[in-house]
Amino acid sequence: VQLQASGGGLVQPGGSLRPSCAASVSISSIKVMAWYRQAPGKQGELVASITSGGSTNYGDSVKGRFTISRDNAKRMVYLQMNSLKPADTAVYYCNALIGLISYRGQGTLVTVSS
């Protein structure tokens, strides 16, 4: 399974971005798709996850600002990020949980700065 994240970039505080994740295989049966992030010098953290049934879960720091979605037909997962803060600056990774194996692809850098 290959996962390719894209759509990061430089944005001002208060702005929005919508990173996307393209999977090399069908994701319709993948139980959990998720976004993680890692900031320089900090531990990685779960940003958001979505199950095959559409249930979502968010990290406390992004609740109310970020929205995760998936398009099984296109094999894509998205992360709509609004009201961005400098603390959101990190490399964002897409993750797929298949059985007991977790797959993570190349990340996309999000920088929030004025």
Short mmCIF file of C-alpha atoms in Angstrom, two decimals:
data_model
loop_
_atom_site.label_atom_id
_atom_site.label_comp_id
_atom_site.label_asym_id
_atom_site.label_seq_id
_atom_site.Cartn_x
_atom_site.Cartn_y
_atom_site.Cartn_z
CA VAL A 1 0.00 0.00 0.00
CA GLN A 2 1.38 3.38 -0.98
CA LEU A 3 0.00 6.62 0.40
CA GLN A 4 0.94 9.99 -1.05
CA ALA A 5 0.04 13.16 0.78
CA SER A 6 -0.03 16.51 -0.97
CA GLY A 7 -1.57 19.93 -0.65
CA GLY A 8 0.53 21.38 2.13
CA GLY A 9 2.12 24.80 1.92
CA LEU A 10 2.60 28.16 3.56
CA VAL A 11 -0.49 29.88 4.92
CA GLN A 12 -1.11 32.84 7.21
CA PRO A 13 -2.69 32.39 10.63
CA GLY A 14 -6.44 32.13 10.28
CA GLY A 15 -6.16 30.69 6.79
CA SER A 16 -7.21 27.34 5.35
CA LEU A 17 -5.62 24.41 3.56
CA ARG A 18 -6.93 21.09 2.31
CA PRO A 19 -4.24 18.41 2.14
CA SER A 20 -5.17 15.22 0.34
CA CYS A 21 -3.94 11.64 0.43
CA ALA A 22 -3.95 9.34 -2.59
CA ALA A 23 -3.87 5.59 -2.01
CA SER A 24 -2.45 3.05 -4.45
CA VAL A 25 -5.19 0.54 -3.59
CA SER A 26 -8.90 0.61 -2.94
CA ILE A 27 -9.67 2.11 0.46
CA SER A 28 -13.32 1.10 0.66
CA SER A 29 -12.55 -1.83 2.94
CA ILE A 30 -9.79 -0.16 4.96
CA LYS A 31 -11.15 0.07 8.47
CA VAL A 32 -9.42 3.28 9.53
CA MET A 33 -7.78 6.08 7.56
CA ALA A 34 -6.09 8.81 9.53
CA TRP A 35 -3.94 11.91 9.48
CA TYR A 36 -1.02 12.29 11.86
CA ARG A 37 1.37 15.20 12.22
CA GLN A 38 4.81 15.77 13.59
CA ALA A 39 6.25 19.15 14.42
CA PRO A 40 10.01 19.73 14.77
CA GLY A 41 11.22 18.57 18.17
CA LYS A 42 7.81 17.27 19.19
CA GLN A 43 6.17 13.89 19.40
CA GLY A 44 3.84 12.83 16.62
CA GLU A 45 0.14 13.14 17.29
CA LEU A 46 -3.09 11.92 15.82
CA VAL A 47 -4.91 14.73 14.03
CA ALA A 48 -8.02 12.94 12.79
CA SER A 49 -9.30 9.53 11.81
CA ILE A 50 -12.24 8.17 9.86
CA THR A 51 -13.60 4.63 9.77
CA SER A 52 -14.97 2.76 6.80
CA GLY A 53 -18.42 3.52 8.19
CA GLY A 54 -17.72 7.24 8.27
CA SER A 55 -17.23 7.73 12.00
CA THR A 56 -14.68 10.41 12.78
CA ASN A 57 -12.39 11.23 15.65
CA TYR A 58 -10.26 14.34 16.20
CA GLY A 59 -7.37 15.38 18.37
CA ASP A 60 -8.36 17.91 21.02
CA SER A 61 -6.21 20.65 19.50
CA VAL A 62 -8.02 20.55 16.15
CA LYS A 63 -11.63 19.85 17.13
CA GLY A 64 -14.00 22.32 15.53
CA ARG A 65 -11.37 23.49 13.04
CA PHE A 66 -10.41 20.42 11.00
CA THR A 67 -12.61 17.99 9.08
CA ILE A 68 -11.52 14.61 7.73
CA SER A 69 -13.32 12.96 4.82
CA ARG A 70 -12.82 10.07 2.45
CA ASP A 71 -13.83 9.36 -1.13
CA ASN A 72 -13.62 5.62 -1.59
CA ALA A 73 -14.33 5.78 -5.33
CA LYS A 74 -11.34 8.06 -5.87
CA ARG A 75 -9.17 6.31 -3.23
CA MET A 76 -8.65 9.67 -1.56
CA VAL A 77 -8.67 11.01 1.98
CA TYR A 78 -8.87 14.73 2.71
CA LEU A 79 -8.21 17.01 5.65
CA GLN A 80 -9.97 20.36 5.56
CA MET A 81 -8.05 22.67 7.88
CA ASN A 82 -9.60 26.00 8.86
CA SER A 83 -8.60 28.73 11.31
CA LEU A 84 -5.01 27.59 11.14
CA LYS A 85 -2.61 28.55 13.92
CA PRO A 86 1.19 28.65 14.04
CA ALA A 87 0.97 25.64 16.39
CA ASP A 88 -0.45 23.63 13.46
CA THR A 89 2.89 23.85 11.66
CA ALA A 90 4.08 20.29 11.06
CA VAL A 91 4.57 17.54 8.51
CA TYR A 92 1.22 15.86 7.97
CA TYR A 93 1.11 12.14 7.20
CA CYS A 94 -1.64 9.93 5.88
CA ASN A 95 -2.09 6.57 7.59
CA ALA A 96 -4.03 3.41 6.78
CA LEU A 97 -4.82 0.65 9.26
CA ILE A 98 -5.22 -2.67 7.46
CA GLY A 99 -5.72 -5.52 9.85
CA LEU A 100 -2.95 -5.13 12.41
CA ILE A 101 -0.60 -3.33 10.07
CA SER A 102 -0.30 0.44 9.93
CA TYR A 103 0.89 2.00 6.69
CA ARG A 104 2.18 5.56 6.51
CA GLY A 105 3.14 7.46 3.43
CA GLN A 106 5.30 10.43 2.65
CA GLY A 107 4.14 13.56 4.39
CA THR A 108 3.28 17.05 3.29
CA LEU A 109 4.62 20.13 5.07
CA VAL A 110 2.18 22.69 6.44
CA THR A 111 3.64 25.97 7.64
CA VAL A 112 1.45 28.55 9.35
CA SER A 113 3.22 31.87 9.60
CA SER A 114 2.73 35.53 8.92
#
